[in-house]
PDB file of C-alpha atoms in Angstrom:
ATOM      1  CA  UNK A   2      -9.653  -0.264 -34.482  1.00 51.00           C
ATOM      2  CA  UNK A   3      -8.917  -0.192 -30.618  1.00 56.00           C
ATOM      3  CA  UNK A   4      -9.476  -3.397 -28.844  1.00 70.00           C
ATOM      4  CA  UNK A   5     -10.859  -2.899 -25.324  1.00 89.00           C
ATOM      5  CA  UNK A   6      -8.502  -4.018 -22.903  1.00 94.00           C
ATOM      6  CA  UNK A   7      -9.995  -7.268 -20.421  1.00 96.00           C
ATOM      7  CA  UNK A   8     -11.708  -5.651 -16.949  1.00 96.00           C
ATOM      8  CA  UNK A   9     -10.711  -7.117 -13.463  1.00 95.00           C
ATOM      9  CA  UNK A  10     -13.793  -8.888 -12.231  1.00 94.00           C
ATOM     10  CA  UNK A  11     -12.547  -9.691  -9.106  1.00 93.00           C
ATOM     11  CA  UNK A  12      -9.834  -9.618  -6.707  1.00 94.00           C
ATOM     12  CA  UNK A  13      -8.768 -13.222  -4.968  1.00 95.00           C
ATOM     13  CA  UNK A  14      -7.194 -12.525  -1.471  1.00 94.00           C
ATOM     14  CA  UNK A  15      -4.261 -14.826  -1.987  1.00 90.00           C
ATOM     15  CA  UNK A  16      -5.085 -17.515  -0.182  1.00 88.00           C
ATOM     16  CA  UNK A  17      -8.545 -17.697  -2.317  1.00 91.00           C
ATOM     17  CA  UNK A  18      -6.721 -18.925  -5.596  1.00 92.00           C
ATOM     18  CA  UNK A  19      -4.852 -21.725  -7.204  1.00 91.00           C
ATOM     19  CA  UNK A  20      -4.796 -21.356 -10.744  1.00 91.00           C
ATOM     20  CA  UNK A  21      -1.715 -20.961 -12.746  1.00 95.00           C
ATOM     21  CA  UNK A  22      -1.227 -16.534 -13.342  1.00 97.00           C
ATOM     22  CA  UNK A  23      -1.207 -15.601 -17.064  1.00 97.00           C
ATOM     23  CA  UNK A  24       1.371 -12.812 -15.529  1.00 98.00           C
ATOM     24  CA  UNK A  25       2.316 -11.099 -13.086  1.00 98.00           C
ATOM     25  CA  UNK A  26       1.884  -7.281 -11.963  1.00 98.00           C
ATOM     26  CA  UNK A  27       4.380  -5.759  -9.609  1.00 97.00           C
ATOM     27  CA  UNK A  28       3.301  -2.531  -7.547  1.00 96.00           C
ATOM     28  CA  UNK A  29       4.318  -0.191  -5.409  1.00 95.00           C
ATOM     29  CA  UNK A  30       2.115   0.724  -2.436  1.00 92.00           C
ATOM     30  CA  UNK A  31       0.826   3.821  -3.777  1.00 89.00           C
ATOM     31  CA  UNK A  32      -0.377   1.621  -7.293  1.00 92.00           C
ATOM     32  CA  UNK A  33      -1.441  -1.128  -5.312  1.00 92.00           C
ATOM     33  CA  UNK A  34      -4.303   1.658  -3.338  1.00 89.00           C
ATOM     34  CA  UNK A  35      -6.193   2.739  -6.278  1.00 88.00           C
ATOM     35  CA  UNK A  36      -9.686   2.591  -7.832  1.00 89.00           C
ATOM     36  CA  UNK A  37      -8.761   3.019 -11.515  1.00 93.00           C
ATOM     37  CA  UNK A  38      -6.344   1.750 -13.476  1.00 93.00           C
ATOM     38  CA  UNK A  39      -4.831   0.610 -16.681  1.00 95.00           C
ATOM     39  CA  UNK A  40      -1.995  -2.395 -15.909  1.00 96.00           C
ATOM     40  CA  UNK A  41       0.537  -3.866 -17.236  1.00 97.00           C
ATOM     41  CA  UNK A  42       2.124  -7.179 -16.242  1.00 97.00           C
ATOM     42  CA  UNK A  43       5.698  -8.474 -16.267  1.00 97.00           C
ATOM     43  CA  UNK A  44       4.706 -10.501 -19.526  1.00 97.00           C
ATOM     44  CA  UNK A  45       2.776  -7.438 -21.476  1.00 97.00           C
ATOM     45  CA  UNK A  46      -0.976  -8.627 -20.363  1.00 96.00           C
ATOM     46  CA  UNK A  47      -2.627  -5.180 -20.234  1.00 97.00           C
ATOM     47  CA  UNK A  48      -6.014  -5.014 -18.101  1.00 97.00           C
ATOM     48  CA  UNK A  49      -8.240  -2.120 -16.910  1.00 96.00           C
ATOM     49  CA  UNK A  50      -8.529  -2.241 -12.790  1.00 95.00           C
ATOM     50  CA  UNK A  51     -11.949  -0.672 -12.263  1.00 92.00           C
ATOM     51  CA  UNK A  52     -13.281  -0.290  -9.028  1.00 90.00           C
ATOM     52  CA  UNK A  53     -16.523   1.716  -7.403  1.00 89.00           C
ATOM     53  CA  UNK A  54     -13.826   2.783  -4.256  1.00 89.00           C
ATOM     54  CA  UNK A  55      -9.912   2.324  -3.718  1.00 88.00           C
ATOM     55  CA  UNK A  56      -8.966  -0.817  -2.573  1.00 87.00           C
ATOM     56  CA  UNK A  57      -5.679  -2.262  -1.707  1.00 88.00           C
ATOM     57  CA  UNK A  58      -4.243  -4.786  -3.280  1.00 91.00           C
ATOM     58  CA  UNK A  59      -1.633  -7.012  -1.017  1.00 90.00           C
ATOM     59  CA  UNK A  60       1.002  -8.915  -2.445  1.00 93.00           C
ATOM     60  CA  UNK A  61      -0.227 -12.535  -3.809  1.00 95.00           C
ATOM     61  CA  UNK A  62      -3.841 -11.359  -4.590  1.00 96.00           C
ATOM     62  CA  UNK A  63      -4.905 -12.472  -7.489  1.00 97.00           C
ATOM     63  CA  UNK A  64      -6.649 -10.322 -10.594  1.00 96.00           C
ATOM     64  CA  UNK A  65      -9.456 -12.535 -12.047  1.00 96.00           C
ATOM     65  CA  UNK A  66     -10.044 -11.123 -15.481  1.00 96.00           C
ATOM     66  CA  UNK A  67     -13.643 -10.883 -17.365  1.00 95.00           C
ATOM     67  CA  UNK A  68     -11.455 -14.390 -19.750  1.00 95.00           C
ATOM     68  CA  UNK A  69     -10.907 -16.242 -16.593  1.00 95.00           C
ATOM     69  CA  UNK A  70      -7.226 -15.544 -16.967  1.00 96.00           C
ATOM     70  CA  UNK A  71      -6.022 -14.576 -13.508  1.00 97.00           C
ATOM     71  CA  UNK A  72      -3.125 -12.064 -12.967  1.00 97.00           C
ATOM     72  CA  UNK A  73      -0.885 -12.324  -9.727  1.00 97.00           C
ATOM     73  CA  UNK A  74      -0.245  -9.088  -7.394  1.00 97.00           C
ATOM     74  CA  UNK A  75       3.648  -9.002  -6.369  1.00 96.00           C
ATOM     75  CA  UNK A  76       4.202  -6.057  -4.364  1.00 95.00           C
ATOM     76  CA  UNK A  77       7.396  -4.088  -5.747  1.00 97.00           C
ATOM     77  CA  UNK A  78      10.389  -3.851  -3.316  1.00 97.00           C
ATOM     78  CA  UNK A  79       9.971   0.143  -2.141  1.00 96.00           C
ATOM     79  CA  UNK A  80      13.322   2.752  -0.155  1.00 97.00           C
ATOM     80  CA  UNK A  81      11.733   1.945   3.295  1.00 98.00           C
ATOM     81  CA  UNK A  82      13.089   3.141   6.613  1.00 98.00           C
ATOM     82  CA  UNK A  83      13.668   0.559   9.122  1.00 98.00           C
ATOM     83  CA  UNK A  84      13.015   1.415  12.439  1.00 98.00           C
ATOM     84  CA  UNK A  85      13.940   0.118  15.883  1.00 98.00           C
ATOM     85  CA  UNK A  86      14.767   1.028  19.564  1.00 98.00           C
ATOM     86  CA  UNK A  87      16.514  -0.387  22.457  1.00 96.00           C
ATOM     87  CA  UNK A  88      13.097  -0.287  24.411  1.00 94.00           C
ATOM     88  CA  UNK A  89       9.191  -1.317  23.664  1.00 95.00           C
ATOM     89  CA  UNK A  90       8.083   1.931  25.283  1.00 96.00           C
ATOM     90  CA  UNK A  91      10.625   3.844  22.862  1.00 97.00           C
ATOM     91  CA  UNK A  92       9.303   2.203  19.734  1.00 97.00           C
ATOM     92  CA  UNK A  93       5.544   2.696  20.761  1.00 96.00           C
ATOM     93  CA  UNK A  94       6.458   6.327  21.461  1.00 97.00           C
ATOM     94  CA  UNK A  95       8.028   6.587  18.085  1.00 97.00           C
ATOM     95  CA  UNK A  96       4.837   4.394  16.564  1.00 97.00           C
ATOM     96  CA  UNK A  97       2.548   7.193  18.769  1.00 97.00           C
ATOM     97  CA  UNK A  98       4.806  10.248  16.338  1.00 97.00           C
ATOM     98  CA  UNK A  99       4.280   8.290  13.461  1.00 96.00           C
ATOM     99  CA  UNK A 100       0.392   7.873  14.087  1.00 93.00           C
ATOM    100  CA  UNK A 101      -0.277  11.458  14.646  1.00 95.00           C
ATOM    101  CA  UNK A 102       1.484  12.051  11.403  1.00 95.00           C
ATOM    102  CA  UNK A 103      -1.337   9.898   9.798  1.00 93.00           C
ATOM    103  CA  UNK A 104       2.063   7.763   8.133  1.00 94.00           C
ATOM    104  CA  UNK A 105       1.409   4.575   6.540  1.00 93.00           C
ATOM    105  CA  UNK A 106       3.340   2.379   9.067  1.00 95.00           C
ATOM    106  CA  UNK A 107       4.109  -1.897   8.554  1.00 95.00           C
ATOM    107  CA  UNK A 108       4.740  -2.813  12.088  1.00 95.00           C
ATOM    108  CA  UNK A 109       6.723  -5.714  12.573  1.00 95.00           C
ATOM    109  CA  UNK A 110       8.243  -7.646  16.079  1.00 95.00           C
ATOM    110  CA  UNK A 111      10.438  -5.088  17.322  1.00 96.00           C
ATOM    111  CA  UNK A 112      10.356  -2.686  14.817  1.00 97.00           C
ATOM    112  CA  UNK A 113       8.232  -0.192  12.185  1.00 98.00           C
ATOM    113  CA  UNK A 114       8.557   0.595   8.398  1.00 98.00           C
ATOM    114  CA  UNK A 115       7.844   3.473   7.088  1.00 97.00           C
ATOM    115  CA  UNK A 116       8.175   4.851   3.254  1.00 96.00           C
ATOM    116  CA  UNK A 117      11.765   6.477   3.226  1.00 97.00           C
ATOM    117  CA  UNK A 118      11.266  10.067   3.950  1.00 96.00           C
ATOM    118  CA  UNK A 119      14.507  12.757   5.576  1.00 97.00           C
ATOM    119  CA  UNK A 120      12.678  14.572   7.357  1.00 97.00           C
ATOM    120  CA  UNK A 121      11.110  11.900   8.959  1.00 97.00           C
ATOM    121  CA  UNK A 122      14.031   9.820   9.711  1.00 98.00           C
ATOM    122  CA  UNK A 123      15.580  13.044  11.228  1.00 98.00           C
ATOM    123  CA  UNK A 124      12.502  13.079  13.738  1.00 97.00           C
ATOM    124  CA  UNK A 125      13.123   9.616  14.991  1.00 97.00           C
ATOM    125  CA  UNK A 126      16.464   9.453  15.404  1.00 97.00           C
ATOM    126  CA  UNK A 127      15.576  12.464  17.206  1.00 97.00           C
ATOM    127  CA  UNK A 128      13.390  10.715  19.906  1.00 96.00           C
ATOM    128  CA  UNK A 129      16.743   8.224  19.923  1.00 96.00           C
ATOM    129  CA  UNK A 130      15.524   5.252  17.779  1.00 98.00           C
ATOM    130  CA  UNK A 131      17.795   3.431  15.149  1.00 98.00           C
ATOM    131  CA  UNK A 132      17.086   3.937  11.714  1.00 98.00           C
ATOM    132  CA  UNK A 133      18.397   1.392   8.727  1.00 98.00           C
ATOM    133  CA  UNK A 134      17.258   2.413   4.811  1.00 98.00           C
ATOM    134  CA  UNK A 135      16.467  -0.840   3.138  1.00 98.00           C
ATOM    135  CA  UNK A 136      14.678  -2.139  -0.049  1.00 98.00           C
ATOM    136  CA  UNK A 137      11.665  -4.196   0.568  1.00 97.00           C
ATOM    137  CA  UNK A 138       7.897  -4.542  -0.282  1.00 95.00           C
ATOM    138  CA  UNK A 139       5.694  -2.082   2.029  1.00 94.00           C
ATOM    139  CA  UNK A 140       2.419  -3.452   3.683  1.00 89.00           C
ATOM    140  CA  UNK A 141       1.342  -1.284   6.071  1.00 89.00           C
ATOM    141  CA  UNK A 142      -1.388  -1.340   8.851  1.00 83.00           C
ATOM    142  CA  UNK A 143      -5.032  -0.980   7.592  1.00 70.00           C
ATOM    143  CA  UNK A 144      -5.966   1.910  10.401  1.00 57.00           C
ATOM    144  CA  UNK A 145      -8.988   3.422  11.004  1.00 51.00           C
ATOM    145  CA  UNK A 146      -9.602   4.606   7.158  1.00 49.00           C
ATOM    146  CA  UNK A 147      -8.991   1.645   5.003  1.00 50.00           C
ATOM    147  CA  UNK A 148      -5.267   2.012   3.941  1.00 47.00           C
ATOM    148  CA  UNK A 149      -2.939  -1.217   4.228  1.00 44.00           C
ATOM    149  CA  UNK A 150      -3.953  -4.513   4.567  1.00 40.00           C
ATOM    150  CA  UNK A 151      -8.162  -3.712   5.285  1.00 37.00           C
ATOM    151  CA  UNK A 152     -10.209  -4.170   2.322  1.00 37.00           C
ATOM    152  CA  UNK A 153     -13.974  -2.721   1.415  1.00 34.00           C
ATOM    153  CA  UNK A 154     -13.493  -0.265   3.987  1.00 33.00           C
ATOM    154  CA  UNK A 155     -14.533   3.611   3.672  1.00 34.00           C
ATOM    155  CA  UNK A 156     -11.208   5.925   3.018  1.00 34.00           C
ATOM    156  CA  UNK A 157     -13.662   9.111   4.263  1.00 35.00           C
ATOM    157  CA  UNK A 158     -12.996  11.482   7.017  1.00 34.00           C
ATOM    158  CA  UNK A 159     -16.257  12.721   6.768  1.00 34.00           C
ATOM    159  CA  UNK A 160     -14.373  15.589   6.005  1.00 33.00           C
ATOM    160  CA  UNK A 161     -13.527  16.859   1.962  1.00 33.00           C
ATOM    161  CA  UNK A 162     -10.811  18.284   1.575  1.00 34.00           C
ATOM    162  CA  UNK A 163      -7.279  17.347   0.578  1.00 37.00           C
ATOM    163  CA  UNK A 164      -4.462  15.650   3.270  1.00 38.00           C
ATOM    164  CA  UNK A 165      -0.991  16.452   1.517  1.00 39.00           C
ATOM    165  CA  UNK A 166       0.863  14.984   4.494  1.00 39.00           C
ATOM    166  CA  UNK A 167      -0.985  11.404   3.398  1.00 40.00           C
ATOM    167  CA  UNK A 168       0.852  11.448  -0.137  1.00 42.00           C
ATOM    168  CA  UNK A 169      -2.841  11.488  -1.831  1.00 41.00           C
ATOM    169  CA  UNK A 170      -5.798  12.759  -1.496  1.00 40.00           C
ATOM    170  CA  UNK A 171      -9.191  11.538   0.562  1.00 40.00           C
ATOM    171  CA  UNK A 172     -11.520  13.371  -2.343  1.00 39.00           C
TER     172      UNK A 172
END
């Protein structure tokens, strides 16, 4: 006999919650952006995330389970690029490159993450910018469609077809 696994009832921005976490479940940024899910935390609590439209979950949200339990969101250290320039006007020109690329982009004093990617890095050392690889939880910018740190938000274009440049799709 299968036992159905506990639903998330709600999501606690962290600031929202107190309670001791039954566990913990660490995500990347493309796991942390979904709608459906099942999960499994660093202590073996497996829950169902199921949600009408993709949300993202930040790191320190907390799950609230249909017990009461409450599991914590840690967001998993990611291969980021680093990226800085000698100049404001350089960086904004590189965060401008980025933009049109429709890249999910953390932007930081003085400098920009992005999710590792060659071809990428090739472009902005290109326009002259410095580029470091380093290991470190991504949390990019919310934008105009919902991704990053914006919650409850519509992902649509209006449009309904496929982006493969985004790294998923808008459908």
């Amino acid at each position: 006999m299968t036992t159905a696994l506990p639903r998330v009832i709600e999501i606690l921005p962290s600031s929202a919650w107190s309670k001791a976490p039954v566990d913990t479940v660490v995500l990347d940024y493309e796991d942390r952006f979904r709608r459906r899910i099942v999960l499994r935390g660093k202590a073996g609590t497996r829950f169902m995330l199921e949600l009408p439209e993709p949300q993202l979950l930040m790191d320190g949200d907390g799950l609230k389970l249909e017990t009461n339990d409450i599991v914590a969101v840690e967001a998993a250290a990611e291969s980021l690029a680093e990226i800085t320039c000698d100049d404001d006007q350089a960086l904004i020109q590189v965060a401008w490159h980025l933009g049109n690329r429709h890249l999910p982009t953390q932007i930081m004093k003085g400098k920009l993450r992005i999710r590792e990617d060659h071809v990428i890095v090739d472009m902005v050392r290109q326009l002259g910018a410095d580029v470091r690889l380093i290991k470190a939880s991504f949390q990019p910018e919310g934008g105009a469609y919902g991704h990053g740190s914006v919650k409850g938000h519509d992902h649509g274009h209006g449009h309904h077809h496929a982006h493969a440049h985004h790294g998923h799709s808008h459908d």
